[in-house]
CSV table of C-alpha atoms in Angstrom, one decimal:
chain,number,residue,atom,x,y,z
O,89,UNK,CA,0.0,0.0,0.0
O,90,UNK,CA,1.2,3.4,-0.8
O,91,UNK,CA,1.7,6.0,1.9
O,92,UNK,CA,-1.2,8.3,0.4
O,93,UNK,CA,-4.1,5.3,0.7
O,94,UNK,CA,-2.5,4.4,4.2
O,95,UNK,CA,-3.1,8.0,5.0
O,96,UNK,CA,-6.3,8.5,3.8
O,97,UNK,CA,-7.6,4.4,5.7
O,98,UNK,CA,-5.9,5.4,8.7
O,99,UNK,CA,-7.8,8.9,8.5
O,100,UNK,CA,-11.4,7.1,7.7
O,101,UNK,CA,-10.5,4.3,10.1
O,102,UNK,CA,-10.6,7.5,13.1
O,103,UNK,CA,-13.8,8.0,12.6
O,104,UNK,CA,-15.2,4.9,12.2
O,105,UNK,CA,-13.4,3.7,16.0
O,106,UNK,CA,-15.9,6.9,17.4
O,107,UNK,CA,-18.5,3.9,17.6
O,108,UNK,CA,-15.8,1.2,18.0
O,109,UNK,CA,-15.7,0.2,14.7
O,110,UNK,CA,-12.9,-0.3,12.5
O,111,UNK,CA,-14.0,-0.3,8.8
O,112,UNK,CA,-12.8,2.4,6.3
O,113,UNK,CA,-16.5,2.9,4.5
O,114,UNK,CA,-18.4,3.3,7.8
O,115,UNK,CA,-15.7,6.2,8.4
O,116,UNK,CA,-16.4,8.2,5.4
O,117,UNK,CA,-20.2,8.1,6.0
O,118,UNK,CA,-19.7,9.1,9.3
O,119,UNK,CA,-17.5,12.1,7.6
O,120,UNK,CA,-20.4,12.6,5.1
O,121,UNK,CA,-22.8,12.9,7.4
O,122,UNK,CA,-21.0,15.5,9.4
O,123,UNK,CA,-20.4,17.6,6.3
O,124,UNK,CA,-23.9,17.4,5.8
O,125,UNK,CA,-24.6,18.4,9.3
O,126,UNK,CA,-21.7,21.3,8.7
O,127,UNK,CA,-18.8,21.9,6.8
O,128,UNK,CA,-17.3,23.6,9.6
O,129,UNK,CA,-17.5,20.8,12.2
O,130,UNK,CA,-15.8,18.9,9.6
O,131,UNK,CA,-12.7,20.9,8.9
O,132,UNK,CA,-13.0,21.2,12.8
O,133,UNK,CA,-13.2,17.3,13.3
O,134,UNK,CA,-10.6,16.2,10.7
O,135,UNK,CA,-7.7,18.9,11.6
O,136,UNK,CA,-8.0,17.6,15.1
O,137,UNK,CA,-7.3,14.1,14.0
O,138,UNK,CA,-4.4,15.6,11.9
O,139,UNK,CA,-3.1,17.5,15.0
O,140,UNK,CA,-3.6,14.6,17.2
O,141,UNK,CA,-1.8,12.0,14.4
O,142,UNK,CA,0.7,14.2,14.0
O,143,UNK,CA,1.4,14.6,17.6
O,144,UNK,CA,1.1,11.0,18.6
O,145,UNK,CA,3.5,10.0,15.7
O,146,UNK,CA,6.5,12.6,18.0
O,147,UNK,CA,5.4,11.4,20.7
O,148,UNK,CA,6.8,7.7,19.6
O,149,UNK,CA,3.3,5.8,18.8
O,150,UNK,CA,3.0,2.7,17.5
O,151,UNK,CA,2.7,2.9,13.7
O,152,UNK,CA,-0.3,0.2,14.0
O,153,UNK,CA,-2.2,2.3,16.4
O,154,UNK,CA,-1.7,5.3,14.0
O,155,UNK,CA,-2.6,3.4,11.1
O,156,UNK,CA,-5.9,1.1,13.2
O,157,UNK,CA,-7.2,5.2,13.5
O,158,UNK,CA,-6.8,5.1,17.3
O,159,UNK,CA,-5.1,8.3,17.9
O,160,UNK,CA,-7.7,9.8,15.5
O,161,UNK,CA,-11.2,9.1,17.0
O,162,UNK,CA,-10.9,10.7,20.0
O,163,UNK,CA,-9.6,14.2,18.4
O,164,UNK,CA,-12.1,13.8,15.8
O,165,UNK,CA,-14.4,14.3,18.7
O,166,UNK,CA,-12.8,17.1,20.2
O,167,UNK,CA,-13.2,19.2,16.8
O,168,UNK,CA,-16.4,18.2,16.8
O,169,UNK,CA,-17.4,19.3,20.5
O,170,UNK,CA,-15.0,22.8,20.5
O,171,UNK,CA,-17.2,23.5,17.0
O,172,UNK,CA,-20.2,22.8,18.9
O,173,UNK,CA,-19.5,24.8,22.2
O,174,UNK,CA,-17.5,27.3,21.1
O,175,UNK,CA,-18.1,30.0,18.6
O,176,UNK,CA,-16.1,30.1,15.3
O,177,UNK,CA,-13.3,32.4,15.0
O,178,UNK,CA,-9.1,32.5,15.6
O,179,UNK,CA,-9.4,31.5,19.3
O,180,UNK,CA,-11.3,28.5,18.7
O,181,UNK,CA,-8.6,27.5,16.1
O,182,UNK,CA,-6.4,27.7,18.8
O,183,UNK,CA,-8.4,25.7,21.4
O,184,UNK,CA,-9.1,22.6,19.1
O,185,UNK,CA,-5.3,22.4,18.1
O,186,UNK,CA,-4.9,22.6,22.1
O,187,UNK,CA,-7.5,20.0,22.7
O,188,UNK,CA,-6.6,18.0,19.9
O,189,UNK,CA,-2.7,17.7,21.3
O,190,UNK,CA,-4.0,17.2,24.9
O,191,UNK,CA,-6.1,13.9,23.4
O,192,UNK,CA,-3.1,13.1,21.6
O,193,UNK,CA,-1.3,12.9,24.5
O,194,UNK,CA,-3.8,11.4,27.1
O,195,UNK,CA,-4.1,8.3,24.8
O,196,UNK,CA,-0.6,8.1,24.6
O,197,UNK,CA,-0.5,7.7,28.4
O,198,UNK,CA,-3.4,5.5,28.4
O,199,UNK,CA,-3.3,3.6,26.0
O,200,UNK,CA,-0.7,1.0,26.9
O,201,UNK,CA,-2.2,0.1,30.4
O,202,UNK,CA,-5.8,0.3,29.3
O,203,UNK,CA,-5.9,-1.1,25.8
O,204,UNK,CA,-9.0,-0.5,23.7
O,205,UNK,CA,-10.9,0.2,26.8
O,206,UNK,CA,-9.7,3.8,26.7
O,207,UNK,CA,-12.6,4.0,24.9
O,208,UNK,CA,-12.9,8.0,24.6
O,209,UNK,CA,-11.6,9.3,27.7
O,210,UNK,CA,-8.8,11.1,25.9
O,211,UNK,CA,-11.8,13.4,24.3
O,212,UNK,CA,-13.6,13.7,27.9
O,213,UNK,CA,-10.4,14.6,29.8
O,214,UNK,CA,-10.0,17.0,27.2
O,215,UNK,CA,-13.0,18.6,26.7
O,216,UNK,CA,-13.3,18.8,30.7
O,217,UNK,CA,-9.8,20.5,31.1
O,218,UNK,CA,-9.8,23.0,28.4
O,219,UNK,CA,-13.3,24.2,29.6
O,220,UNK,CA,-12.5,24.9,32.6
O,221,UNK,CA,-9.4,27.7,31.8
O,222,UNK,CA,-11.6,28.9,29.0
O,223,UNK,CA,-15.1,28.1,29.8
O,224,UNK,CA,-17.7,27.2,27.8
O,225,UNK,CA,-21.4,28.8,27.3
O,226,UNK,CA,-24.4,27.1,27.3
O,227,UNK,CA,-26.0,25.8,24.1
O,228,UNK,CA,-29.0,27.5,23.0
O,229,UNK,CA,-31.6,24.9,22.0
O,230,UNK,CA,-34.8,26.3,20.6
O,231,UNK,CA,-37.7,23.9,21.5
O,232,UNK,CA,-38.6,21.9,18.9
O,233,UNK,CA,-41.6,19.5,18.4
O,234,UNK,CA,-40.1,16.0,18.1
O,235,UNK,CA,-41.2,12.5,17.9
O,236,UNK,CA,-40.0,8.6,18.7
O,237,UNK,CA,-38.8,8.2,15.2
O,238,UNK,CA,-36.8,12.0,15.8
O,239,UNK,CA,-35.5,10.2,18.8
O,240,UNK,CA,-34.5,7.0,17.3
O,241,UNK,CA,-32.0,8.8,14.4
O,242,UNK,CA,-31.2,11.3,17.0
O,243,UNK,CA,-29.5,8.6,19.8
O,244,UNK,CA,-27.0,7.1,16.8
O,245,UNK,CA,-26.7,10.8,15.4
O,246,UNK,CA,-25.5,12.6,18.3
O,247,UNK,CA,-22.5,10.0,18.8
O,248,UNK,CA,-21.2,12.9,16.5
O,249,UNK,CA,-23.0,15.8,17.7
O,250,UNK,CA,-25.0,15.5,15.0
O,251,UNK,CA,-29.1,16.7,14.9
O,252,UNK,CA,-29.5,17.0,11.2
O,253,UNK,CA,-32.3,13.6,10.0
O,254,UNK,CA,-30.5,13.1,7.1
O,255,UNK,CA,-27.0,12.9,8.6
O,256,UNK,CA,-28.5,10.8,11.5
O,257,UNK,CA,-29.3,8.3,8.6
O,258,UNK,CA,-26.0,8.5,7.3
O,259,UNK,CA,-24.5,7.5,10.8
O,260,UNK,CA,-26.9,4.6,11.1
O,261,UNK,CA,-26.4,3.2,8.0
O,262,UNK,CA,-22.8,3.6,9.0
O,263,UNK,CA,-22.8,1.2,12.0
O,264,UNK,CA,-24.9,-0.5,9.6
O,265,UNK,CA,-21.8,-1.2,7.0
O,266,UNK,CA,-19.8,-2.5,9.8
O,267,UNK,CA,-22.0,-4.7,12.3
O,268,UNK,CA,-25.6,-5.1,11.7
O,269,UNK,CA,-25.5,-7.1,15.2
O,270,UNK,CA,-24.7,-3.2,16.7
O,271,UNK,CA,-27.3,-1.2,15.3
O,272,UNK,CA,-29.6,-3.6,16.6
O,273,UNK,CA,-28.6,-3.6,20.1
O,274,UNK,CA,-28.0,0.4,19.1
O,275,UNK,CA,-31.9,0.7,18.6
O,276,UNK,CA,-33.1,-1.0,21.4
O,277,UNK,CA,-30.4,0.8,23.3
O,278,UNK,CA,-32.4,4.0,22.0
O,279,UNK,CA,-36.1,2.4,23.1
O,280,UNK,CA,-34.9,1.6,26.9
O,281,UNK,CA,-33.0,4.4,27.4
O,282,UNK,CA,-35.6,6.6,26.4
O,283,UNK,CA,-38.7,4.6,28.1
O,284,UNK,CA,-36.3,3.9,31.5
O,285,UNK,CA,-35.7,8.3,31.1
O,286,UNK,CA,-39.5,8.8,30.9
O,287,UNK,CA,-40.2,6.4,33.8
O,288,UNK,CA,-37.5,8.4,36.1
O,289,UNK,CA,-39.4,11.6,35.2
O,290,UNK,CA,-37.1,13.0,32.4
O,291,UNK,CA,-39.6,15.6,30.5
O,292,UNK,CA,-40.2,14.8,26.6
O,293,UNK,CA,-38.1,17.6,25.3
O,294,UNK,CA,-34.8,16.3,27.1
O,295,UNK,CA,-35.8,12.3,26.1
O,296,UNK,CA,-36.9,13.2,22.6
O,297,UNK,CA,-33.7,15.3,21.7
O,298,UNK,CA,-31.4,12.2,22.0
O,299,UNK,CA,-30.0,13.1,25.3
O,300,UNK,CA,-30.0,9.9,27.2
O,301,UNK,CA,-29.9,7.7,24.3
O,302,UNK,CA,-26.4,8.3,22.4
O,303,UNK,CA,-24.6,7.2,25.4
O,304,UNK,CA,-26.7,4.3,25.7
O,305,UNK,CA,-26.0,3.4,22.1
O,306,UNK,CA,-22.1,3.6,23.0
O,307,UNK,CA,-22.8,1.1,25.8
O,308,UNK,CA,-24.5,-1.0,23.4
O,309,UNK,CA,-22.6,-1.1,21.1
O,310,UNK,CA,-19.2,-1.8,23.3
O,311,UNK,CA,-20.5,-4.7,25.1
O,312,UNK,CA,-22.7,-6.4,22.0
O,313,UNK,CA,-19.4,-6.9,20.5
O,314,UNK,CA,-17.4,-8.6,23.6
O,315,UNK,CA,-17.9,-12.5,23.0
O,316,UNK,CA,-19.8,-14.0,25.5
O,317,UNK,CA,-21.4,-11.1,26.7
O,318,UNK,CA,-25.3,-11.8,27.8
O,319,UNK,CA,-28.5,-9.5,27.6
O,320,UNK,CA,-29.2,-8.9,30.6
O,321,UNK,CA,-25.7,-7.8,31.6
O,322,UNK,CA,-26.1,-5.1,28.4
O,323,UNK,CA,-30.1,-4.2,29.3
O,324,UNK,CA,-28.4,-3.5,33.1
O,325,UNK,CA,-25.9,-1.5,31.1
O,326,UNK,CA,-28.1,0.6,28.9
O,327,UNK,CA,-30.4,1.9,32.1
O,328,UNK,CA,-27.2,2.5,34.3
O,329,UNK,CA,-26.2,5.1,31.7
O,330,UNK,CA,-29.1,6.6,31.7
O,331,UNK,CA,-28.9,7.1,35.6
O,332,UNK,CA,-25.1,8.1,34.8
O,333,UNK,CA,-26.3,10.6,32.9
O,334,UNK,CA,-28.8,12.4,34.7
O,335,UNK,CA,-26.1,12.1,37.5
O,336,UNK,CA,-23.5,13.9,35.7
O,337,UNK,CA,-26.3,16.4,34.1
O,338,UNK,CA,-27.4,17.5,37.4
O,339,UNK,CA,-23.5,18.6,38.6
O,340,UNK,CA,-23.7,21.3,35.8
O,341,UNK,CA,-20.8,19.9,33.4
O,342,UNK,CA,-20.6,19.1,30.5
O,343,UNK,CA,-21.8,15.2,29.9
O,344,UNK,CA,-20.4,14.4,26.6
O,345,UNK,CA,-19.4,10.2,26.3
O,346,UNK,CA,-19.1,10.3,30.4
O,347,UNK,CA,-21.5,8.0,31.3
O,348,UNK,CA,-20.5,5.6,28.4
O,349,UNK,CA,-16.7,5.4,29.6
O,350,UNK,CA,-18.0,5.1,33.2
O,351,UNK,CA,-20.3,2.3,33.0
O,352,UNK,CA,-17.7,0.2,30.1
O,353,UNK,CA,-15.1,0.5,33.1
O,354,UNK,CA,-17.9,-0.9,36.0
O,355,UNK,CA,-19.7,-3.5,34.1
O,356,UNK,CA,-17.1,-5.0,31.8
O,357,UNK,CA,-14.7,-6.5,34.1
O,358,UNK,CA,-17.9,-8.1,35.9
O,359,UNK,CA,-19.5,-9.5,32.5
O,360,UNK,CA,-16.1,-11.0,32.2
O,361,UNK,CA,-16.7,-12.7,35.6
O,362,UNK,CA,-19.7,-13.5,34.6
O,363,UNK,CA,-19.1,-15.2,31.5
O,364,UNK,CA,-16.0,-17.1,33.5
O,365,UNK,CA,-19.1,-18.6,35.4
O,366,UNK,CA,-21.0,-19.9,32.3
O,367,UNK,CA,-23.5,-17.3,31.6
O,368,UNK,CA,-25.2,-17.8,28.5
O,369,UNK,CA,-24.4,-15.3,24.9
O,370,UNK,CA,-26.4,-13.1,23.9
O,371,UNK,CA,-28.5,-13.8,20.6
O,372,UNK,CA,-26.8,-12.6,18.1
C-alpha cells in the first residue's frame, strides 16, 4: 500500500473507532454525514485528527495504532465538541489544536495500560480540562416539536454531535456497514433508554432530543461486540447510563461520552466474571 491510501484508511479508520468500529466505508459516511450536518464541524473534526496523528507520531506511537485510527477518534471528537460549544473564530482555532494535542497525548499515556478500553476518555479529559481555563457557554436549543422516530435517528446521530435527519441516517447506516449485530442492540439501546428516562421523570423535550440515548447506544454497542457477553448484563448496562447521565447532568458539566466510559469500566470487568461462570451469549 502506498503511503497516500494508508493515509487517507488510517484517517477514515478514526472516525469509524468513534462507535468502536474499524471499517474504512463506515468512516467516510460518518465524515459525510457531518459535512452534511456542517462543513465547519468537519474541517474542525478532521484537523484535530491531523493534529492529534501528527502529535502521537512525535510522541513515539505505535505505527499500528496510527494506522488502526486510534489516535484519531478521540480528536475527531474534540473538533467536533469545540465547533459545537465554542463559537467560530481565531481562538477556537487555537483551542481545538490545544484539545486536539492534549487527546493526543492522554491516549498516549493510556493507552498501553488500558488497551482498547480507553474507549474516549482522551476526548472527555480534554474537553473537561480546556473548559474549565476557557469556559464554555451554554448551548442555545430552541424547542422543537419531536417525535419517537426523531428520537431514534437522533440517539446514533448525536455520537457525533449531529441533529441534522438526514445525517442521523447516514450514521446509522454507518454502524450498519460495519455490524448489523450493533445497530440492533444500538436501537433498542435507544427504546430503553428513552422509556427507563420517561419512567424516572425526564420531560419529553430532554428524552426526545437524544440526550439519554447516544450514550446508551455507546454502551451497546461496546459490550454487544465482547464474546460472551449476555443480555441482561447489556439491558443492566443501557439503564445505568441513563442514571449516569442524569447524574452527571445534574452537577452542571458538560456530559459528553461520560457516562459511556463510566459504566464500560464498571460493568465490563464483571461480564467478564460472569461469562467465567457460564453465563449464556447473547443472541446474536
Amino acid at each position: 500500500m502506498n503511503a497516500e491510501y494508508r493515509f487517507c484508511r488510517a484517517l477514515l479508520l478514526g472516525f469509524s473507532q468513534i462507535t468502536l468500529h474499524s471499517n474504512a466505508l463506515t468512516g467516510l459516511l460518518f465524515l459525510a454525514a457531518i459535512a452534511l450536518n456542517s462543513l465547519w464541524m468537519c474541517l474542525a473534526a478532521v484537523g484535530a485528527s491531523l493534529v492529534a496523528n501528527a502529535a502521537a507520531f512525535l510522541l513515539g506511537a505505535r505505527r499500528e495504532h496510527l494506522e488502526q485510527g486510534l489516535y484519531g477518534y478521540n480528536a475527531a471528537l474534540v473538533g467536533l465538541g469545540c465547533a459545537v460549544y465554542w463559537p467560530l473564530g481565531a481562538d477556537l482555532v487555537m483551542i481545538i489544536a490545544l484539545a486536539a494535542l492534549l487527546s493526543a497525548l492522554l491516549m498516549r499515556l493510556l493507552i498501553e495500560p488500558l488497551g482498547a478500553q480507553v474507549f474516549t476518555a482522551p476526548f472527555i479529559l480534554s474537553i473537561w480540562l480546556i473548559t474549565a481555563f476557557v469556559g464554555v457557554e451554554p448551548v442555545a436549543v430552541e424547542p422543537v416539536s419531536r417525535t419517537g422516530l426523531d428520537n431514534l435517528l437522533l440517539g446514533f446521530g448525536q455520537v457525533l454531535f449531529l441533529d441534522n435527519p438526514l445525517s442521523c441516517l447516514l450514521v446509522l447506516l454507518g454502524i450498519a456497514v460495519a455490524s448489523r449485530r450493533a445497530l440492533c442492540w444500538g436501537a433498542v439501546a435507544i427504546v430503553l433508554s428513552s422509556g427507563f428516562a420517561f419512567l424516572v421523570g425526564e420531560v419529553e423535550e430532554v428524552v426526545f432530543s437524544g440526550f439519554y440515548a447516544y450514550n446508551a447506544v455507546l454502551v451497546a454497542i461496546a459490550l454487544s461486540s465482547r464474546r460472551g457477553s449476555d443480555a441482561l448484563t447489556l439491558i443492566a448496562a443501557v439503564l445505568l447510563s441513563v442514571v449516569v447521565t442524569g447524574w452527571l447532568a445534574r452537577t452542571g458539566g458538560v456530559v459528553l461520552t461520560a457516562p459511556f466510559v463510566i459504566v464500560c469500566w464498571l460493568v465490563l470487568p464483571l461480564a467478564t466474571r460472569l461469562n467465567g461462570q457460564g453465563r449464556t451469549r447473547m443472541p446474536g
